[in-house]
Coordinates of C-alpha atoms and ligand atoms in Angstrom, one line a residue:
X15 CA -4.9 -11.2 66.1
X16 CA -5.4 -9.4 63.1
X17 CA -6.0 -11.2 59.5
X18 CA -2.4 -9.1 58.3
X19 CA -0.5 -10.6 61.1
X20 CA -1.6 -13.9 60.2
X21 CA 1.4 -16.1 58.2
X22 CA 0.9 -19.3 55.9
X23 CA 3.6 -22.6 55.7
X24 CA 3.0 -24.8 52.6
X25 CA 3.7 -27.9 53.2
X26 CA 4.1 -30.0 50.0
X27 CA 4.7 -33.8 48.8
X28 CA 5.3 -34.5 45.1
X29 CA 3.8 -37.8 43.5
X30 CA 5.5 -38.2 40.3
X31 CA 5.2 -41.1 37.2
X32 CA 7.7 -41.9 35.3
X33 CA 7.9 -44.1 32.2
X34 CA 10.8 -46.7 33.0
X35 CA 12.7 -47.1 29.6
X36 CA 12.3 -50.6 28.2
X37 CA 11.6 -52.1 24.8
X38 CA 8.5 -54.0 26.0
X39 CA 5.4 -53.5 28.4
X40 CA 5.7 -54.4 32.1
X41 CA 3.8 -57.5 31.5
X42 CA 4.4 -58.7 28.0
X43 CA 6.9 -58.3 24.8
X44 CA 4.2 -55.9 23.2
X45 CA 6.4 -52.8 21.9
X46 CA 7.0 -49.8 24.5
X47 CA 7.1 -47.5 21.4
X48 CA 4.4 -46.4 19.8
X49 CA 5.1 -43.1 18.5
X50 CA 3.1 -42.4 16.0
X51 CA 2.0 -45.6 15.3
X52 CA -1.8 -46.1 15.0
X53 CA -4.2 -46.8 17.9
X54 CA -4.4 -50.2 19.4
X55 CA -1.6 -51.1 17.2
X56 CA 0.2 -52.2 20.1
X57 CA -1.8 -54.1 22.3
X58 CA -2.2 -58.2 22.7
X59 CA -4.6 -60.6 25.1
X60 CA -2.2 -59.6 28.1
X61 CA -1.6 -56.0 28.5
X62 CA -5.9 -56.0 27.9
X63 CA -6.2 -58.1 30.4
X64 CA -8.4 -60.3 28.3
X65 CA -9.2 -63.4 30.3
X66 CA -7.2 -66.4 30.4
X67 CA -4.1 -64.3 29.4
X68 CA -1.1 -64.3 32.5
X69 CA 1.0 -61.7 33.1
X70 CA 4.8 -62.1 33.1
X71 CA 7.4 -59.7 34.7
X72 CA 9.8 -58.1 32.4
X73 CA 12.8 -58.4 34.3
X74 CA 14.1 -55.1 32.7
X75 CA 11.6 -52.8 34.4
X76 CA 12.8 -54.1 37.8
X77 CA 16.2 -53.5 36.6
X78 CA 15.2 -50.1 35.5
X79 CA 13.2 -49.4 38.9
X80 CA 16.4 -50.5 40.9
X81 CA 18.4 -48.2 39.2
X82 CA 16.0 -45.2 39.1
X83 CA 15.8 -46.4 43.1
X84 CA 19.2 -46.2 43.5
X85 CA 19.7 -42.7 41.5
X86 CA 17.6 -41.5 44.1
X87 CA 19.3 -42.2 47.2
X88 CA 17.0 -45.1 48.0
X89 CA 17.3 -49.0 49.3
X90 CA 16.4 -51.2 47.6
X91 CA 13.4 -53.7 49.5
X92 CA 13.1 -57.5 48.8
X93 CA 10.9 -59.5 48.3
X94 CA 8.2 -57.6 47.6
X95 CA 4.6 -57.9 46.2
X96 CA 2.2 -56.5 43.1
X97 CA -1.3 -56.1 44.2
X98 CA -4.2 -55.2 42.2
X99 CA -6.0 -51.5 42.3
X100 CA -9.6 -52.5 41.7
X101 CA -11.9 -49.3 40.1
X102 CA -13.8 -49.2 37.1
X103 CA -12.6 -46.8 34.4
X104 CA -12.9 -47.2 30.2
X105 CA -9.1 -46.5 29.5
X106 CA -8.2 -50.0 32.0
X107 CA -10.1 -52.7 30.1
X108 CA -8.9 -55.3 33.1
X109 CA -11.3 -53.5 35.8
X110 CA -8.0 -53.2 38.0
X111 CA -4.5 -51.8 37.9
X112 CA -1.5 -53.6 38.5
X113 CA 0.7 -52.1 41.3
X114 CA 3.3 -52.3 44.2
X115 CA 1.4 -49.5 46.2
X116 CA 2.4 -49.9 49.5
X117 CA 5.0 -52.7 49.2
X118 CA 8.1 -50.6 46.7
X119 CA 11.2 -52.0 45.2
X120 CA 12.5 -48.7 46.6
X121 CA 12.0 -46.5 49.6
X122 CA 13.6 -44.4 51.9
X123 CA 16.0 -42.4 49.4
X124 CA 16.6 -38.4 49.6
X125 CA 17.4 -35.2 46.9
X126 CA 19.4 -32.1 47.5
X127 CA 17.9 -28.9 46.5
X128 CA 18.3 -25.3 47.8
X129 CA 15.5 -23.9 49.7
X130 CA 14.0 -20.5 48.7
X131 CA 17.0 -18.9 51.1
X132 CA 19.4 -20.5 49.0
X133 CA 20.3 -22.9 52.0
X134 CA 20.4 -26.6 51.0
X135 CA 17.9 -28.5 52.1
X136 CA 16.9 -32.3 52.0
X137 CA 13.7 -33.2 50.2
X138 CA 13.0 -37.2 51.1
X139 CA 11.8 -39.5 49.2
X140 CA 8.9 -42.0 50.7
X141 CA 9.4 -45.2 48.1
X142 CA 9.8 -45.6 44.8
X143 CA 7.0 -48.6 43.3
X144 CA 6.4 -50.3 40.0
X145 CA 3.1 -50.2 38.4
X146 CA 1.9 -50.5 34.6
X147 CA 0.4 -47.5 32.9
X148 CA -3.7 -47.2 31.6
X149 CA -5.0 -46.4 28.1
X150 CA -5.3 -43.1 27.0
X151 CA -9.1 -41.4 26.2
X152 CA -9.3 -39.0 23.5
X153 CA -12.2 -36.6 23.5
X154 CA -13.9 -35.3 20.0
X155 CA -14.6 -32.0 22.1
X156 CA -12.3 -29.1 20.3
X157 CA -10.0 -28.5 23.4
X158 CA -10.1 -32.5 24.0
X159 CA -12.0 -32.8 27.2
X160 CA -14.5 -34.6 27.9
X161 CA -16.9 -31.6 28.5
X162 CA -19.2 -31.0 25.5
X163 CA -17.6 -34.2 23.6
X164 CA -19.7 -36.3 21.6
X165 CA -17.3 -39.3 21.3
X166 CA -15.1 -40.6 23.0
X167 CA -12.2 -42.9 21.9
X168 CA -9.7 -45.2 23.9
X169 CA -6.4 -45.8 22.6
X170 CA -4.6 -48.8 24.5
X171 CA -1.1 -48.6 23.1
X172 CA -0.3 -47.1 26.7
X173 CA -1.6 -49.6 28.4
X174 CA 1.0 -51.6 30.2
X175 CA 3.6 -49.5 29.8
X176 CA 5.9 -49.7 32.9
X177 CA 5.6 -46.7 35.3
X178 CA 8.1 -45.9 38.3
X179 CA 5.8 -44.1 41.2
X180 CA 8.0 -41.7 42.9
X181 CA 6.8 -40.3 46.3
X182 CA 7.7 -37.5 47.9
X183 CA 7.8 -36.6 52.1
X184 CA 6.1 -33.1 52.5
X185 CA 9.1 -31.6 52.7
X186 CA 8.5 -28.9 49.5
X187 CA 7.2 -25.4 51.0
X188 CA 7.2 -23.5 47.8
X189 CA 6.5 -23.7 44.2
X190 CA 10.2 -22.3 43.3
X191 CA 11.0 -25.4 45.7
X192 CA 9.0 -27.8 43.6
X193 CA 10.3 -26.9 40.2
X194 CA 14.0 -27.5 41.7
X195 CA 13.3 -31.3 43.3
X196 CA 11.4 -32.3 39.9
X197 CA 14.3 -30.6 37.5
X198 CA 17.1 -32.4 40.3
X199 CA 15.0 -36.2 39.7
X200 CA 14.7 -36.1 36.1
X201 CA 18.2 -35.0 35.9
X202 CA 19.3 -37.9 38.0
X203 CA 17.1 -40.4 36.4
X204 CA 18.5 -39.6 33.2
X205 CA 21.9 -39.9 34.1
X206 CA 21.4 -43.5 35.3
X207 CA 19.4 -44.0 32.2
X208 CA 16.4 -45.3 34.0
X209 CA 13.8 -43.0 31.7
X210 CA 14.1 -40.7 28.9
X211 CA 11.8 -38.7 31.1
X212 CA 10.6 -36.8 27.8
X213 CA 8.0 -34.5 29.0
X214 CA 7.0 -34.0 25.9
X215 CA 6.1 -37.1 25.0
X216 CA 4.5 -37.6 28.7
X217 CA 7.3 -39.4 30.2
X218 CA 7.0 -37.5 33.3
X219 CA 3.8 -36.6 35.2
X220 CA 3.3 -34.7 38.5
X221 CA 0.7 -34.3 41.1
X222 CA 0.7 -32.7 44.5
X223 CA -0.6 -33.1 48.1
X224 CA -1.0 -28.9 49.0
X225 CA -2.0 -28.0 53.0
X226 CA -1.1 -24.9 54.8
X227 CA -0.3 -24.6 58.5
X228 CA -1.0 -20.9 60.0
X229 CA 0.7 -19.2 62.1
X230 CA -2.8 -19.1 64.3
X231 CA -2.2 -23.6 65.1
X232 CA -4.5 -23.7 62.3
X233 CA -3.7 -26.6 59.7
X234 CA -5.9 -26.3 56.6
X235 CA -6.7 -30.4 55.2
X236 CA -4.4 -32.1 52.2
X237 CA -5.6 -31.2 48.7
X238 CA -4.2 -33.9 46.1
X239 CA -3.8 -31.5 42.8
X240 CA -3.5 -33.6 39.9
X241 CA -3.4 -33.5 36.2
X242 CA 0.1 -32.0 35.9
X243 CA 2.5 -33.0 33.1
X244 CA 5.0 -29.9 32.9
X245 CA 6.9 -28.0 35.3
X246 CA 5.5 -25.1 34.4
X247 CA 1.9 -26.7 34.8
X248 CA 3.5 -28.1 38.5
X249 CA 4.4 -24.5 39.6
X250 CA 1.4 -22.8 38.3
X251 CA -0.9 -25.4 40.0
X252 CA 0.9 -25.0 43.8
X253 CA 0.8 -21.5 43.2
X254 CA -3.0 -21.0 42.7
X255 CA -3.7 -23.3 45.6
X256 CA -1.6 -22.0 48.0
X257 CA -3.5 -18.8 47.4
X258 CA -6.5 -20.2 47.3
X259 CA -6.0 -21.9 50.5
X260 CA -5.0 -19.6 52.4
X261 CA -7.8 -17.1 50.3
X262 CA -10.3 -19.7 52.3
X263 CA -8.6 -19.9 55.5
X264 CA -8.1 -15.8 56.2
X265 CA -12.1 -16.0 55.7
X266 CA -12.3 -18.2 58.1
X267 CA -13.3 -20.6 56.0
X268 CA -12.0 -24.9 56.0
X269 CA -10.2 -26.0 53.1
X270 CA -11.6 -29.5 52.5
X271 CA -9.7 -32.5 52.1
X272 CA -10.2 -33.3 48.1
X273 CA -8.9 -34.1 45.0
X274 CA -8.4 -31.2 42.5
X275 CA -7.5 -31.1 38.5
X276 CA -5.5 -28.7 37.1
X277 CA -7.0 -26.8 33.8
X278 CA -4.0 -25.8 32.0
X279 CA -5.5 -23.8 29.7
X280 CA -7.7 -21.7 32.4
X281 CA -5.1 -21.8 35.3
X282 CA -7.1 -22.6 37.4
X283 CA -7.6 -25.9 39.9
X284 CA -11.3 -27.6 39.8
X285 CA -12.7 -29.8 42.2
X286 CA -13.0 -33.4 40.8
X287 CA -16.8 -34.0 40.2
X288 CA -16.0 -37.7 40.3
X289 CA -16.0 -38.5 44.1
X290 CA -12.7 -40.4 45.1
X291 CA -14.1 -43.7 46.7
X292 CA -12.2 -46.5 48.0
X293 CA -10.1 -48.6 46.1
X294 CA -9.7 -52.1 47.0
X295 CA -6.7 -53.8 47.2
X296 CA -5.8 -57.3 46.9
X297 CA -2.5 -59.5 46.1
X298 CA -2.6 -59.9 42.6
X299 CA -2.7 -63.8 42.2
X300 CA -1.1 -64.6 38.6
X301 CA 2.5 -62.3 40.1
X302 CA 4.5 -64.4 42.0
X303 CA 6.5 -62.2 45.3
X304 CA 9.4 -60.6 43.6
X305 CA 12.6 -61.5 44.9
X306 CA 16.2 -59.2 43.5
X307 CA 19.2 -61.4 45.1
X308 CA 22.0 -58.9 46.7
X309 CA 24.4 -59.8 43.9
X310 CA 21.8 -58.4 41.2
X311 CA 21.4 -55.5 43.3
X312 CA 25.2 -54.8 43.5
X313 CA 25.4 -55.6 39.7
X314 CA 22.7 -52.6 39.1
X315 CA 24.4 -50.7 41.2
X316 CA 27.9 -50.9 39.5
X317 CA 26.6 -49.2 36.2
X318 CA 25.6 -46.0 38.4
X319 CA 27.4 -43.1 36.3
X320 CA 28.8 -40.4 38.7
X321 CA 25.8 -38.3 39.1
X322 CA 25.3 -34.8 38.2
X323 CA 25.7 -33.2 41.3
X324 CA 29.0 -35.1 42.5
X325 CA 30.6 -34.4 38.7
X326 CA 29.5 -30.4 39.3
X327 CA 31.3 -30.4 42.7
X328 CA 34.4 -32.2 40.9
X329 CA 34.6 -30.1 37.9
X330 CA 34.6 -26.8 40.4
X331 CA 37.6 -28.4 42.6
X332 CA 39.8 -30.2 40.4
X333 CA 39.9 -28.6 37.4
X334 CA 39.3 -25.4 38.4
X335 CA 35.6 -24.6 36.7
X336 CA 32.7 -21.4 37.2
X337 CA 29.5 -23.5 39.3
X338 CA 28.0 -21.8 36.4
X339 CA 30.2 -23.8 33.8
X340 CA 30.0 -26.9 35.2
X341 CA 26.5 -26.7 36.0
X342 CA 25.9 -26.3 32.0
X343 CA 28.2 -28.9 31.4
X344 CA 26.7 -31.6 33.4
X345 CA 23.5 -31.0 32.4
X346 CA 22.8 -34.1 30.1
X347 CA 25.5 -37.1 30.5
X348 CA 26.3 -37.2 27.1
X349 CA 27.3 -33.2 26.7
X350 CA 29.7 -34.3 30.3
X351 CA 31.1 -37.6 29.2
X352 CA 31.9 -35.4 25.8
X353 CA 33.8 -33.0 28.1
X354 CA 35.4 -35.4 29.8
X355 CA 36.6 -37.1 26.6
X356 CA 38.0 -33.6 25.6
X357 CA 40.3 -33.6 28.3
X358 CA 41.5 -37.2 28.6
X359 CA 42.9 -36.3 25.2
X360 CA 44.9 -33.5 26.9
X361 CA 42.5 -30.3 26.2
X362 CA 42.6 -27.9 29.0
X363 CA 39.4 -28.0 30.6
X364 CA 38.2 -24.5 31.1
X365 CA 38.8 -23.4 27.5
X366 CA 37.6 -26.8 26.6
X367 CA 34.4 -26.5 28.5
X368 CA 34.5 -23.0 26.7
X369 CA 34.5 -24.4 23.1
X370 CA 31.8 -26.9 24.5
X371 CA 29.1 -24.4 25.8
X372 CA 29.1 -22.1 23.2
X373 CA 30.1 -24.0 19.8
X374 CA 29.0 -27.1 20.6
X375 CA 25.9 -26.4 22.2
X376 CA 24.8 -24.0 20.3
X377 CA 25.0 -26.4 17.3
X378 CA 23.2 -29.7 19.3
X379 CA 20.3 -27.3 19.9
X380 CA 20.3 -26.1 16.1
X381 CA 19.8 -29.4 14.8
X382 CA 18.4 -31.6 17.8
X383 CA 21.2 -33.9 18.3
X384 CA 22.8 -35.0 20.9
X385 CA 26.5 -34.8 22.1
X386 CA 27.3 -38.4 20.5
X387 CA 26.1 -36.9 17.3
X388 CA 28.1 -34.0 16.6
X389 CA 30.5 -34.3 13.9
X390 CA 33.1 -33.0 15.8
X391 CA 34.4 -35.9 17.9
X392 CA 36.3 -35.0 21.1
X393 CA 39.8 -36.4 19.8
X394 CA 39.4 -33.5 17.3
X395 CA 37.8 -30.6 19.4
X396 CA 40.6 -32.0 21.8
X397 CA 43.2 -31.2 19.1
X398 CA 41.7 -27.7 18.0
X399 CA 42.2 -26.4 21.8
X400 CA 45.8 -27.7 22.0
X401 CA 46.6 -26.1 18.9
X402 CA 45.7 -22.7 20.1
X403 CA 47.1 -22.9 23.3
X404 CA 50.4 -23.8 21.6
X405 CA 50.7 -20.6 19.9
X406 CA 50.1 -22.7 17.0
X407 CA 46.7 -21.8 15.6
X408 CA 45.1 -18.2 16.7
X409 CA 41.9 -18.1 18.1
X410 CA 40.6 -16.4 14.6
X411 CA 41.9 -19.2 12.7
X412 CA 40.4 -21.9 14.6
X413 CA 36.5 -20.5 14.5
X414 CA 36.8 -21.6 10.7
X415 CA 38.9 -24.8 11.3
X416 CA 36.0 -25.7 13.6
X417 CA 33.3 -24.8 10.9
X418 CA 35.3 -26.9 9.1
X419 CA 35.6 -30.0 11.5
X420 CA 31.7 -29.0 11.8
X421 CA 31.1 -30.6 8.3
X422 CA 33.0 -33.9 9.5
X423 CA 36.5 -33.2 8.7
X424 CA 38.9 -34.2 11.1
X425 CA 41.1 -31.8 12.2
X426 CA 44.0 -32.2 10.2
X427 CA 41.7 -31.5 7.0
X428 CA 39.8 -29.3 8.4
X429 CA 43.4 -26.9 8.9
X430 CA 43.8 -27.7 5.0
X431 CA 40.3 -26.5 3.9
X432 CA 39.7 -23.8 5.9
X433 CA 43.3 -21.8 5.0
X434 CA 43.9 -21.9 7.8
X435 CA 48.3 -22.0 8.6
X436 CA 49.4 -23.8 11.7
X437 CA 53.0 -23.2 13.6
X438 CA 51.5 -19.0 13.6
X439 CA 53.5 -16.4 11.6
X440 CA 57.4 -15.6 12.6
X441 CA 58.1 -11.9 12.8
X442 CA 60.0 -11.7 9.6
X443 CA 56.0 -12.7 7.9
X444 CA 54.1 -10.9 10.0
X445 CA 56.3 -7.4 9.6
X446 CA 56.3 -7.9 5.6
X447 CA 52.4 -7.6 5.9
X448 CA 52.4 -5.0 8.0
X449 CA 54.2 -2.9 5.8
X450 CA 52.5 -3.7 2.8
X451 CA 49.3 -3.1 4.7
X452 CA 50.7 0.9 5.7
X453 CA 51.7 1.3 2.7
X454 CA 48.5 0.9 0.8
X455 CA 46.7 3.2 3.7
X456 CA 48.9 6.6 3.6
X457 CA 45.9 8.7 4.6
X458 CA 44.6 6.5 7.7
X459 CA 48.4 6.3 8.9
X460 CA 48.6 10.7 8.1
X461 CA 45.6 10.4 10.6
X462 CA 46.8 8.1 13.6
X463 CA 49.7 10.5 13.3
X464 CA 48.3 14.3 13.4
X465 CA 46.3 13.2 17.1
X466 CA 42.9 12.5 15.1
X467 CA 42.5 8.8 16.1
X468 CA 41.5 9.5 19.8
X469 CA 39.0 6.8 20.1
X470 CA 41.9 4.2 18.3
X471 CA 39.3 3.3 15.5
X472 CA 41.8 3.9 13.0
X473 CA 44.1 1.6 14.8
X474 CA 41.8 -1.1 15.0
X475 CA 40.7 -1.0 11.2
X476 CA 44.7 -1.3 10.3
X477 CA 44.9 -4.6 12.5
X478 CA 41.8 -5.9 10.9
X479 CA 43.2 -5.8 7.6
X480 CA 46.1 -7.6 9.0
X481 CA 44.2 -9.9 10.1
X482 CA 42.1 -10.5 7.3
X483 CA 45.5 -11.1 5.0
X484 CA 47.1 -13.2 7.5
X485 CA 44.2 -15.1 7.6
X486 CA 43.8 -15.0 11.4
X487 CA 47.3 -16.6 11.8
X488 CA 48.9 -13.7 13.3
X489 CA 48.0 -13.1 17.3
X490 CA 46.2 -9.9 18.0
X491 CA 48.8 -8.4 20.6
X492 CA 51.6 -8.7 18.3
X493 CA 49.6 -7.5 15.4
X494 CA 49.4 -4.2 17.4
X495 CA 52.1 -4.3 18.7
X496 CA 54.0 -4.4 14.5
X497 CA 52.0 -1.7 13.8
X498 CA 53.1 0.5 16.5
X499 CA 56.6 -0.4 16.0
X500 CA 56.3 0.7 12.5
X501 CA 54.5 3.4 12.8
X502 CA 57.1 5.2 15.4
X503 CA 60.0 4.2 12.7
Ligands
LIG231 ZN1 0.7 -56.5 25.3

């Protein structure tokens, strides 16, 4: 067999962190957030690990963890256990992390995505474990790695910070694949409002276990990729190593089982210099086995929002939605329960969701806010959407009234301030501009007459100055259709 002939499978299992939103640490009431607050201004005896100090189990993280759990398809295991990760490192002060490794609140949950065919396919999820987070080294090197640094610093603020662990099968055989699963998870997560999963602020971490299978019964060894903390990061990183992999394996060559950093600057995947070496475990003695009751379980469970795929599927089917429109729309929770909201106040939902992913949108992403925070509340959009389906505000005329209700006026005084005339013009109105209009353009009307206008520009600028009088309150087809009727007289 030829090397051309030969074809690579990747096969591909996610690990992926998650900060668990709380308002204290895992294991005591220091302050989950730090933004911008100083370094080590956050920290106590407990979350250092300082000795003598005893951890105690927020019982909101397990709440949090159920509910991501749950989000995700899984069960939810009881009682389980927290063990300690023994290694030596200068951001964990304790000498050991605290972790349910093997032993998760959640396992055996599942995802949807689409495979690269466009076929669904199910991507399932090992277990889902609680563990605490580690301090965070800064580097005095320019592009802050440790390379070439001269100091180093250790900010503990992160320290404790509760972490979901979310593992993967390897069921992912492309990086288009990846991308989808992570972008499906956070979506999910959010919804339930387990995490803010706020990249950005390092929320949401990836790495990923990469082997190939050949078409030759070759199977190239796992490489654990790590260091990933965008998507874009996660699909350049499975990119490069698949070919690189399979770069190794047409040469004949072994890929060895290893643990690789992505260089996000260089796009490129190093082999880690520090050698992986085994990590002890051990029951971690000052935790007691942590038992959730079925009731609390069914408690969590009961606050589950609809989640983003079953409200897409609901929007398409009963009230007669694009994918593509409801896909926007159920995006973020807050933009859907907004929708929602519009039509329980009797808006029709397609030119609703219309209003939404234009206006609406368009001004939450000009000023970073979020749905709850637009001025506009959905009684009011709500109103605006009846009104022009009535016949009793044209579609010209609301744009402003909305620019209006955009500064916080409700609708009502938005109509006022904007001009704006509801109940549309009668006939008897609308002909008396017309003819004023005509009369005042002699020479465009000589024009439309003689054959000139082919192109009906001409036309068009007459019902734009109508328009403009009426101030948008006349409707476009019987604005035309005025004209024409008094042209032909
Ligand atoms: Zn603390």
């Amino acid at each position: 067999m030829s090397d051309k002939e030969l074809t690579f499978t990747p096969v591909i299992g996610i690990e992926i962190h998650i900060q668990l939103k709380t308002k204290s640490k895992i294991f005591c009431t220091c302050s989950a957030d730090y933004t911008n607050d100083e370094p080590n201004s956050h920290i106590c005896p407990v979350c250092m690990g300082l000795p003598g100090s005893l951890p105690v189990l927020n019982r909101a993280v397990v709440q949090q963890g159920m509910l991501a759990g749950l989000a995700l398809n899984c069960s939810i295991v009881s009682p389980t256990l927290f063990f300690r990760k023994s290694y030596y490192y200068p951001d964990l002060p304790k000498g050991f992390q605290t972790t349910q490794s093997d032993l998760p609140i959640a396992a055996s949950g599942w995802l949807m995505i689409s495979d690269d065919a466009g076929s669904p396919k199910k991507v399932r999820i090992n277990r889902l474990h609680l563990e605490e987070d580690v301090g965070k080294l800064h580097h005095s090197a320019s592009d802050g790695r440790l390379e070439g640094a001269e100091t180093s610093w250790v900010d503990y603020n992160r320290s404790g910070l509760p972490l979901a662990e979310i593992v993967s099968e390897p069921d992912i055989s492309s990086a288009r694949e990846a991308v989808e699963y992570v972008t499906a998870l956070r979506r999910r997560v959010r919804y339930a409002g387990a995490s803010d999963v706020d990249l950005e602020k390092g929320m949401m971490r990836f790495d990923a276990n990469v082997s190939m299978k050949c078409s030759d019964g070759r199977w190239g060894r796992k490489v654990e990729v790590k260091n990933m903390n965008s998507f874009r990061a996660l699909e350049r990183a499975i990119e490069f190593e698949i070919k690189r992999q399979i770069k190794v394996m047409r040469e004949g060559g072994e890929v060895l089982q290893e643990t690789r950093h992505w260089n996000d600057a260089k796009e490129v995947t190093r082999a880690s210099r520090v050698k992986e070496f085994y990590r002890k475990f051990i029951v971690e003695p000052d935790l007691p086995p942590m038992v959730v009751t079925p009731e609390w379980i069914e408690r969590v469970k009961a606050t589950l929002p609809e989640m983003p795929d079953q409200k897409m599927a609901r929007y398409v089917k009963e009230l007669g939605l694009t994918e593509v429109d409801a896909s926007v729309l159920t995006d973020s929770r807050d933009v859907a329960e907004y929708f929602e909201a519009c039509i329980a106040c009797g808006a029709n939902p397609v030119r609703a969701g219309n209003w939404i992913r234009t206006e609406i949108l368009r001004f939450m992403g000009e000023r970073q806010v979020g749905a709850g925070d637009v001025p506009v509340k959905p009684e009011a959009l709500a109103e605006l959407v009846r009104s022009v389906d009535d016949g009793n505000l044209s579609t010209t005329a609301a744009k402003t009234v909305f620019e209006a209700m955009l500064e916080g006026l409700p609708f009502a005084e938005a109509v006022k301030k904007s001009g704006a005339v509801t109940g549309g013009l009668d006939a008897d109105a609308l002909a008396k501009v017309v003819s004023e209009i005509l009369a005042g353009n002699a020479d465009v009307i000589e024009e439309i007459k003689s054959g000139k206008d082919t192109k009906g520009k001409k036309m068009k600028f007459l019902q734009g100055l109508v328009m403009r009088e009426t101030k948008g309150q006349a409707r476009p087809d019987e604005v035309s259709a005025a004209i024409e009727a008094s042209l032909k007289s």
